[in-house]
Coordinates of C-alpha atoms in Angstrom, one line a residue:
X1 CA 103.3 129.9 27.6
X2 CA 102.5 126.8 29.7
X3 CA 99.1 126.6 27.8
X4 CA 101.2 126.6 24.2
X5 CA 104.0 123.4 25.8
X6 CA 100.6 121.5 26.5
X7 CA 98.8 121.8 23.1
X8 CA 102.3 121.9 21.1
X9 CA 102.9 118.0 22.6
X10 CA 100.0 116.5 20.7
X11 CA 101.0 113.5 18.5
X12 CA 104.6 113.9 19.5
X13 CA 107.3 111.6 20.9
X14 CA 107.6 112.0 24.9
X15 CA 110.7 112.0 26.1
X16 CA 112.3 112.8 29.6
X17 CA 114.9 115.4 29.5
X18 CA 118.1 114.6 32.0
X19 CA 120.4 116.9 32.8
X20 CA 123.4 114.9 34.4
X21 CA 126.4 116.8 36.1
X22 CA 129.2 114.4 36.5
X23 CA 132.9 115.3 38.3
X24 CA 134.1 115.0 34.6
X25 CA 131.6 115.8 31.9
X26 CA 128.2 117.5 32.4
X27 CA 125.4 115.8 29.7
X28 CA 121.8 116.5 28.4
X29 CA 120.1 113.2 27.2
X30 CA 116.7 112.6 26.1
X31 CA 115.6 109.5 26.6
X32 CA 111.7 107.9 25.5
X33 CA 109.2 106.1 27.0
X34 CA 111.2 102.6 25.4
X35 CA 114.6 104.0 27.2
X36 CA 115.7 104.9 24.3
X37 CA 118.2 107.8 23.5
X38 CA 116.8 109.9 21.3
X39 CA 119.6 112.9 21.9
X40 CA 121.9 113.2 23.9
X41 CA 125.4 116.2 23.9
X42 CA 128.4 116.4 26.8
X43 CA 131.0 119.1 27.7
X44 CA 133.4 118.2 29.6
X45 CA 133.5 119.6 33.8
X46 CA 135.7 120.5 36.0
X47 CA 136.6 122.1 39.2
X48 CA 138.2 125.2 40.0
X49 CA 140.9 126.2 42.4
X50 CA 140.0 128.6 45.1
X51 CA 141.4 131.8 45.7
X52 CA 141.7 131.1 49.6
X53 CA 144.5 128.5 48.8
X54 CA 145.6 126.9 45.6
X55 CA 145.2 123.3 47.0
X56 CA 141.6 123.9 47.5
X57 CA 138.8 122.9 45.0
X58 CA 135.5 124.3 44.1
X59 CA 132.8 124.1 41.8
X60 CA 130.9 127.3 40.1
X61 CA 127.6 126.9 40.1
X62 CA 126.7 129.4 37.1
X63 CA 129.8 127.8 35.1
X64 CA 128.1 124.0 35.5
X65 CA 124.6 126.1 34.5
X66 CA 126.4 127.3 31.3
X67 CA 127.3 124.1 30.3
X68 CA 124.2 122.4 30.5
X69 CA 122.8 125.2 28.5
X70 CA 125.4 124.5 25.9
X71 CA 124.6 120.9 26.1
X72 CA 120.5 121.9 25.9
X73 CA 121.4 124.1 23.1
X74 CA 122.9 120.7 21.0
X75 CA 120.4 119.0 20.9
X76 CA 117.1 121.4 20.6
X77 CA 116.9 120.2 16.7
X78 CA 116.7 117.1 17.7
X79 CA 114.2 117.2 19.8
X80 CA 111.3 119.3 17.6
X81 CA 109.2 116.6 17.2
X82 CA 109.8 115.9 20.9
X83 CA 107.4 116.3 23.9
X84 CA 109.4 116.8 26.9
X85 CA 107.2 115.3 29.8
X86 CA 109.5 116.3 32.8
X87 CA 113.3 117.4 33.3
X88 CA 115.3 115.1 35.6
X89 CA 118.7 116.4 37.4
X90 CA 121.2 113.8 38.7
X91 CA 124.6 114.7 39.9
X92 CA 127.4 113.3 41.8
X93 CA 127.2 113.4 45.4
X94 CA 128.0 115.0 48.9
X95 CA 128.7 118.5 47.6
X96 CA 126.9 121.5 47.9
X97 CA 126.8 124.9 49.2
X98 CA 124.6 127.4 52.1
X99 CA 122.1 129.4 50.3
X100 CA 120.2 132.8 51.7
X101 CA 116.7 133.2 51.1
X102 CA 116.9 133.9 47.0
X103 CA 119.1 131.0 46.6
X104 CA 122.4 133.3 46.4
X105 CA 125.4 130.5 47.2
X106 CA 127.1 132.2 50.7
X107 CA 129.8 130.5 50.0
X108 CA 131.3 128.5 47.3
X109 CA 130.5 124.8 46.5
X110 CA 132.9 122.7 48.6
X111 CA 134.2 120.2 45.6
X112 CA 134.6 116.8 46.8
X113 CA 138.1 116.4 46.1
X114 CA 139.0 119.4 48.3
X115 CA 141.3 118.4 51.1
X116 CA 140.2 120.9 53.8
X117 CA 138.0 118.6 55.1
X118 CA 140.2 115.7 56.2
X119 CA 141.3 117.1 59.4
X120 CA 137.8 117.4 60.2
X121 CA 137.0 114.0 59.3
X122 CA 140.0 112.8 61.2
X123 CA 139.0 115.1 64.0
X124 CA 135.1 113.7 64.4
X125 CA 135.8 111.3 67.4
X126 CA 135.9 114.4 69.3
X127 CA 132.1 115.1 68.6
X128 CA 130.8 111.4 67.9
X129 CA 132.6 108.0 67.0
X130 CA 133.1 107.1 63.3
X131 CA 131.2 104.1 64.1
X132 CA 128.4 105.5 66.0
X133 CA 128.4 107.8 62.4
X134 CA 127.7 105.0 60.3
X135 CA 125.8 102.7 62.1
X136 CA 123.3 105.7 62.3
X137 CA 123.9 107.1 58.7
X138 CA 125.0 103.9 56.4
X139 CA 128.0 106.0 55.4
X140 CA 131.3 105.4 55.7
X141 CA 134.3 107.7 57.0
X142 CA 135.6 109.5 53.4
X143 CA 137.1 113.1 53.9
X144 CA 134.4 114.7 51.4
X145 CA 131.1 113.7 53.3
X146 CA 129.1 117.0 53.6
X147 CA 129.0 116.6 57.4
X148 CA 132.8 117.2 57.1
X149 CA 132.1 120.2 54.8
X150 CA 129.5 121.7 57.1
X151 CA 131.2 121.2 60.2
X152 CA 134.4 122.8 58.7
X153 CA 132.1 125.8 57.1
X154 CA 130.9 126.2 61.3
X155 CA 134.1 126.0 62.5
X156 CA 136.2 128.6 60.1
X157 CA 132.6 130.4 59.1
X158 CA 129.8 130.3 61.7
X159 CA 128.8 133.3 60.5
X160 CA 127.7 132.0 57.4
X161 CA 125.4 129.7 59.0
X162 CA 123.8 132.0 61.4
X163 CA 123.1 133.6 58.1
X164 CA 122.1 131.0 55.9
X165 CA 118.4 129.9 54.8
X166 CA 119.6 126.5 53.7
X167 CA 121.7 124.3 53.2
X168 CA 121.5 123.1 49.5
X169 CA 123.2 119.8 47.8
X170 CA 124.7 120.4 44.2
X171 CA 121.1 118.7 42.5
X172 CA 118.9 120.9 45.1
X173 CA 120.7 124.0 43.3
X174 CA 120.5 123.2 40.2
X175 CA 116.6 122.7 40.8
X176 CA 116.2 125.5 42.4
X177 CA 117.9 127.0 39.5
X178 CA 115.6 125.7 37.4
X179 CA 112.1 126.1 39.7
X180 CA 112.6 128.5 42.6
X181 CA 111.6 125.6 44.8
X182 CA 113.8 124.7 47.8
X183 CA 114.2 121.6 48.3
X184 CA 116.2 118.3 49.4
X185 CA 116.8 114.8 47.2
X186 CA 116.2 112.7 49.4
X187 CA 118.9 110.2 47.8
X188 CA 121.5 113.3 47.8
X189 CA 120.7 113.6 51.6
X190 CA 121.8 109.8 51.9
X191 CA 125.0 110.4 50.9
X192 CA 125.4 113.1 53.4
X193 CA 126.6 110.9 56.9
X194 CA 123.9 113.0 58.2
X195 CA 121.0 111.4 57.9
X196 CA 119.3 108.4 59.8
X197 CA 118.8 105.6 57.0
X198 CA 116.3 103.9 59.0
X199 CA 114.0 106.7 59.6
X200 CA 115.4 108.3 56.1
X201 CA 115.2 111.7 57.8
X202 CA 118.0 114.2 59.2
X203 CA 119.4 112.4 62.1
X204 CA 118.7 114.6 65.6
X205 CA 121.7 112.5 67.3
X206 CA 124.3 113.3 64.4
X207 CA 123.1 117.2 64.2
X208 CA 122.9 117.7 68.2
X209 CA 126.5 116.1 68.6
X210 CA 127.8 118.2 65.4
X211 CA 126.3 121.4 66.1
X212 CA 124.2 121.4 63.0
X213 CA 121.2 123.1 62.5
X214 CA 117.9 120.9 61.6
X215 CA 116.2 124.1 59.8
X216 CA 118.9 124.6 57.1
X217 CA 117.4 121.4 55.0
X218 CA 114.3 122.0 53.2
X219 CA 111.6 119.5 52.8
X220 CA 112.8 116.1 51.5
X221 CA 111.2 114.8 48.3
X222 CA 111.4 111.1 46.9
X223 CA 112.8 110.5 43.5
X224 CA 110.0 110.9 40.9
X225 CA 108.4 113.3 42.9
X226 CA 107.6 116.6 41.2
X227 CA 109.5 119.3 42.3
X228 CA 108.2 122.4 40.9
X229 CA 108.0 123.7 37.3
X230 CA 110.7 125.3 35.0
X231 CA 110.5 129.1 35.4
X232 CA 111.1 131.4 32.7
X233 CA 114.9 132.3 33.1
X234 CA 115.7 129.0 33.2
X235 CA 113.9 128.0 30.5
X236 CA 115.6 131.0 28.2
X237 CA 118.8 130.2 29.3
X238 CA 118.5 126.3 28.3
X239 CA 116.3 127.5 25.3
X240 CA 113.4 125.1 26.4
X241 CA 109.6 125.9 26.8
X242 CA 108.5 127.5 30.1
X243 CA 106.3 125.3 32.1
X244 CA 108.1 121.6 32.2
X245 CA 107.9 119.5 35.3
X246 CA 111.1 119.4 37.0
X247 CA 111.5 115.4 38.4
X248 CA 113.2 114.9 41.9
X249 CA 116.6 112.6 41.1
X250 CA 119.3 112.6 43.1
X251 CA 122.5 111.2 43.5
X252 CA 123.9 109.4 40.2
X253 CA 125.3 106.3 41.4
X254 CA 121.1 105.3 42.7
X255 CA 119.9 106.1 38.9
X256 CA 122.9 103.9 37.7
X257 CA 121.9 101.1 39.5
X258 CA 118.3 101.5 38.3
X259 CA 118.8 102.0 34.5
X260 CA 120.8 98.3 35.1
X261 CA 117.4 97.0 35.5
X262 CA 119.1 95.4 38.9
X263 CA 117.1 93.1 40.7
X264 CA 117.4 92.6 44.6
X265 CA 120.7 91.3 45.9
X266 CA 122.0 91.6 42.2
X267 CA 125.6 93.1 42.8
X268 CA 126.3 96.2 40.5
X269 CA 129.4 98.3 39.7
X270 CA 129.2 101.4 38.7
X271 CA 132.1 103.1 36.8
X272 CA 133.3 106.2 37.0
X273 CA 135.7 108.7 38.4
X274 CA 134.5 107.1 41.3
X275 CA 133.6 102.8 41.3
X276 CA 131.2 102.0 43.6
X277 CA 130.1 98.3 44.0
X278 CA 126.5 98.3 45.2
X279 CA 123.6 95.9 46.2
X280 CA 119.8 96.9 45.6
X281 CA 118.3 95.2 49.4
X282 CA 115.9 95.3 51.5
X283 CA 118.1 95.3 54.9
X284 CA 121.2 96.3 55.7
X285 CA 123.1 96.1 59.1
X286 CA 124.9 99.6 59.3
X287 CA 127.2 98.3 62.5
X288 CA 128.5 95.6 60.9
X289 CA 129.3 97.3 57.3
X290 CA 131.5 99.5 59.7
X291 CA 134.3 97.0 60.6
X292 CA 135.1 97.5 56.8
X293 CA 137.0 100.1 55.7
X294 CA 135.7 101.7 52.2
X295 CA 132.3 100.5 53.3
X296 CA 128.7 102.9 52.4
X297 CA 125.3 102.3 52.2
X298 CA 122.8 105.0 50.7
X299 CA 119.0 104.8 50.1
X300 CA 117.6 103.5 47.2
X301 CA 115.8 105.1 44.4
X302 CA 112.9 103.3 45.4
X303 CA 111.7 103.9 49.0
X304 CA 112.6 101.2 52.3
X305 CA 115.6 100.0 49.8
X306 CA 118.7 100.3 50.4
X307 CA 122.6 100.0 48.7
X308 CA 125.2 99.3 51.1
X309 CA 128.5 98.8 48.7
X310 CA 132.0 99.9 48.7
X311 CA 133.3 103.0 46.7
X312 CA 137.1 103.5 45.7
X313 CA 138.7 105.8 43.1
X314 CA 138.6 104.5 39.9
X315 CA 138.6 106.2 36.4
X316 CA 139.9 109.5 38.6
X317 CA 143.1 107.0 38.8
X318 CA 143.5 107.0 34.9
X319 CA 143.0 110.2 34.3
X320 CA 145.3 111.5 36.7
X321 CA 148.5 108.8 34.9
X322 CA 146.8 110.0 31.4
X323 CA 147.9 113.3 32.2
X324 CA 151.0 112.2 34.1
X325 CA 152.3 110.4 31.3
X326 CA 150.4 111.6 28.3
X327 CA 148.2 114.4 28.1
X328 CA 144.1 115.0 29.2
X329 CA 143.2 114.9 25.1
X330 CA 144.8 111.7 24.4
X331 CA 142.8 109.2 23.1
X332 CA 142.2 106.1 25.3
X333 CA 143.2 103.6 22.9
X334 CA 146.9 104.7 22.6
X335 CA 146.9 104.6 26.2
X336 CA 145.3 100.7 25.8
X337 CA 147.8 99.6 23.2
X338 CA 150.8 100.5 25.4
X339 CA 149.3 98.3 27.7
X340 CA 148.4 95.5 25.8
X341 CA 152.8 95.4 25.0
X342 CA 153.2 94.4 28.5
X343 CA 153.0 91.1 29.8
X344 CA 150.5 90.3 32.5
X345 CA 151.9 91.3 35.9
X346 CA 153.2 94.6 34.5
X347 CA 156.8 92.8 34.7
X348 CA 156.5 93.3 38.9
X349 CA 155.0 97.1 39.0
X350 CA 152.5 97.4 40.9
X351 CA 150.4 99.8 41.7
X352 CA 148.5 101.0 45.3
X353 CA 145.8 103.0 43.8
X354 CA 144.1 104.8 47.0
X355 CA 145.6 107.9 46.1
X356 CA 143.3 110.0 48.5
X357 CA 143.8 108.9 51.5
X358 CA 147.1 106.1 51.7
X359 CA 150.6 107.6 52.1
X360 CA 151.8 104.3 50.3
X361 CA 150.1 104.8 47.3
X362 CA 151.6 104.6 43.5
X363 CA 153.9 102.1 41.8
X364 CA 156.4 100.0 43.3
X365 CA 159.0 97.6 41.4
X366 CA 159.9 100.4 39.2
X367 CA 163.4 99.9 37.1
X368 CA 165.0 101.9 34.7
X369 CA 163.3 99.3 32.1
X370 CA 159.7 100.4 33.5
X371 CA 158.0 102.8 30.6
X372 CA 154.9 104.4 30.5
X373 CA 153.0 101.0 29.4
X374 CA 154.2 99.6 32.7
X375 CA 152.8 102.4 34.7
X376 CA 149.5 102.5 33.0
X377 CA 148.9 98.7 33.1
X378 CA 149.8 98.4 36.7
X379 CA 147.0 100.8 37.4
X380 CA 144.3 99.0 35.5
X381 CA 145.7 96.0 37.0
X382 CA 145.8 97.4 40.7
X383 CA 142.4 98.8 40.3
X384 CA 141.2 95.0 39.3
X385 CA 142.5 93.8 42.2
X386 CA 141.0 96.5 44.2
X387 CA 137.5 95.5 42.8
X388 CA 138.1 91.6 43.4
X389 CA 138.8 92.6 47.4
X390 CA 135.9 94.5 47.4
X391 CA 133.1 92.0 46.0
X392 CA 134.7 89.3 48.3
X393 CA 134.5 92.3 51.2
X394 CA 130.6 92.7 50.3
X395 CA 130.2 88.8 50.5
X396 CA 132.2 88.7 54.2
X397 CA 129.9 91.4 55.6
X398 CA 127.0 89.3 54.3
X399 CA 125.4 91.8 51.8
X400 CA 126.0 89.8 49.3
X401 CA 125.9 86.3 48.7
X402 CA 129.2 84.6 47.5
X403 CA 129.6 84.3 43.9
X404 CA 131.1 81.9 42.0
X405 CA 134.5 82.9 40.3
X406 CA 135.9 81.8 37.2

């Protein structure tokens, strides 16, 4: 089989193959040597609730699998006179799930927008300061960090990791899925809160204080590193040829600021259910991105560079007033157009948008005048504002250079 994918890619187009699992839609793309799409399908993901409590969230592993086999599926036709050099996997980040020796999930993916974890994360003092946290890890204080998953999975199942082979982020299983390999994206790993971004390795101090294990993380590999090879169920199940290099990617937000062609100290946003304002540099102080709340800083897709940002909810805002006040399906223009009827200023409704963690958050100035228009422009309106305190946050904490506003 793997002799027939070599000599069938004679004279054809290459193309990279990535398989992208966002919180909201899970994609295939193909993309050629120019960067250009060539195909390209999405199904829309989501979350389930768990059966231990309905306020919980999970993710199934085999449902997410299914999906990108759907999306595969699309496109094959489209990609006959393609040679696919190398499947990439990029997904969001943080989440993931312990794993015995066959890669069997022990339990189930923790989604990020579970709530079982804030108590941990407002309980951490008691193990090791917040600040000590991210002046070690670059990583700020947000309830869905995986140390805040594993720590709860040791304190309600330490069984489990007594048990457990390894822990693997939500890109590791998907490659392992696809390869057999264990193994740990090393950009995943920096949005853990667990790692040391100096010495971009598992931090001793973090795991000693936490009670975590060093052996459940499986060797670290660099984006663009070759992870294994796609193994035969995989490839039946995604209908692809057996024998395609499987690409180490990572965490989507450090792919996002690549494929902006960012240069050094250029500040980027990336949008999505989750914005996060980051800088491509060389240095970063880690203490002094503490003193500001909403603060991160991950590694780099390239090595010894990092991105210390902010990150907020952003598009998960919308889509929760969407279906407030309209429903999921409804197309985004209607929702624009009721917008564009009201006056700038949202005639005094405002919105506090932090609707994960403030106790003050949603509209204010509401009157029995205030329709859904009102609502939905104060929350593009809030969430502007919310990016303009940010940028001049990044410029304070002397990441960024200020910029000049018009």
């Amino acid at each position: 089989m793997l002799s027939g994918y070599i000599a069938g890619a004679i004279m054809k187009q290459e193309v990279i193959l990535v398989l992208d699992c966002g919180a909201t839609n899970v994609r295939a793309i193909a993309v050629n040597r120019q960067g250009k799409i060539v195909a390209r399908a999405s199904t829309p993901n989501a979350s389930d609730i768990a059966m231990e409590n309905n306020t919980w969230h999970q993710w199934s592993l085999d449902a997410i699998l299914q999906r990108f086999a759907d999306c595969c599926r699309q496109i094959n036709s489209e990609l006959t006179e393609c040679h696919i050099r190398g499947i990439a996997v990029t997904t969001f980040g943080v989440d993931g799930a312990l794993v015995d020796k066959q890669g069997n999930l022990l339990y189930p993916i923790i989604s990020w927008k579970c709530p079982r974890t804030a108590a941990v994360m407002d309980n951490i003092e008691r193990l090791i300061s917040a600040q000590r946290l991210q002046a070690i890890s670059g990583v700020g204080a947000f309830s869905f960090n995986t140390l805040y998953k594993l720590v709860w999975l040791k304190e309600n199942h330490p069984q489990l990791l007594e048990r457990a082979h390894a822990w693997l982020f939500i890109s590791s299983l998907i490659n392992h899925r696809l390869t057999g390999e264990f193994t740990t994206d090393i950009t995943m790993a920096g949005t853990s809160q667990m790692l040391d971004i100096q010495q971009r390795d598992f931090s001793p101090q973090i795991l000693q204080a936490t009670g975590i294990p060093r052996r459940l993380f499986p060797r670290l590999v660099e984006a663009g590193e070759q992870i294994g090879t796609l193994q035969n169920s995989a490839a039946a199940m995604l209908g692809l040829p057996v024998g395609i290099p499987v690409i180490s990617a990572g965490h989507d937000t450090q792919f996002a600021l690549f494929g902006a062609g960012a240069e050094q100290n250029e500040p980027v946003l990336s949008s999505g259910t989750w914005e996060i304002l980051m800088v491509r540099s060389a240095q970063v102080d880690t203490s002094l991105l503490s003193q500001y709340a909403g603060s991160t800083c991950e590694l780099d897709s390239q090595a010894w560079l990092y991105n210390p940002g902010m990150q907020w909810l952003a598009s998960g805002v919308l889509e929760w007033v969407r279906k407030l006040f309209w429903t999921a399906e409804t197309p985004w223009q209607m929702l624009i157009e009721e917008a564009r009827l009201i006056a700038p200023g949202a005639d005094g409704v405002k919105m506090q948008c932090d609707l994960l963690s403030c106790q003050n958050a949603g509209w204010q100035g509401v009157t029995l005048n205030t329709t859904r228009g009102h609502f939905y422009r104060a929350a593009l309106e809030g969430l502007t504002a919310q990016l303009q305190r940010n940028l001049q946050m990044l410029e304070k904490s002397g990441t960024l250079k200020p910029l000049n506003y018009c």
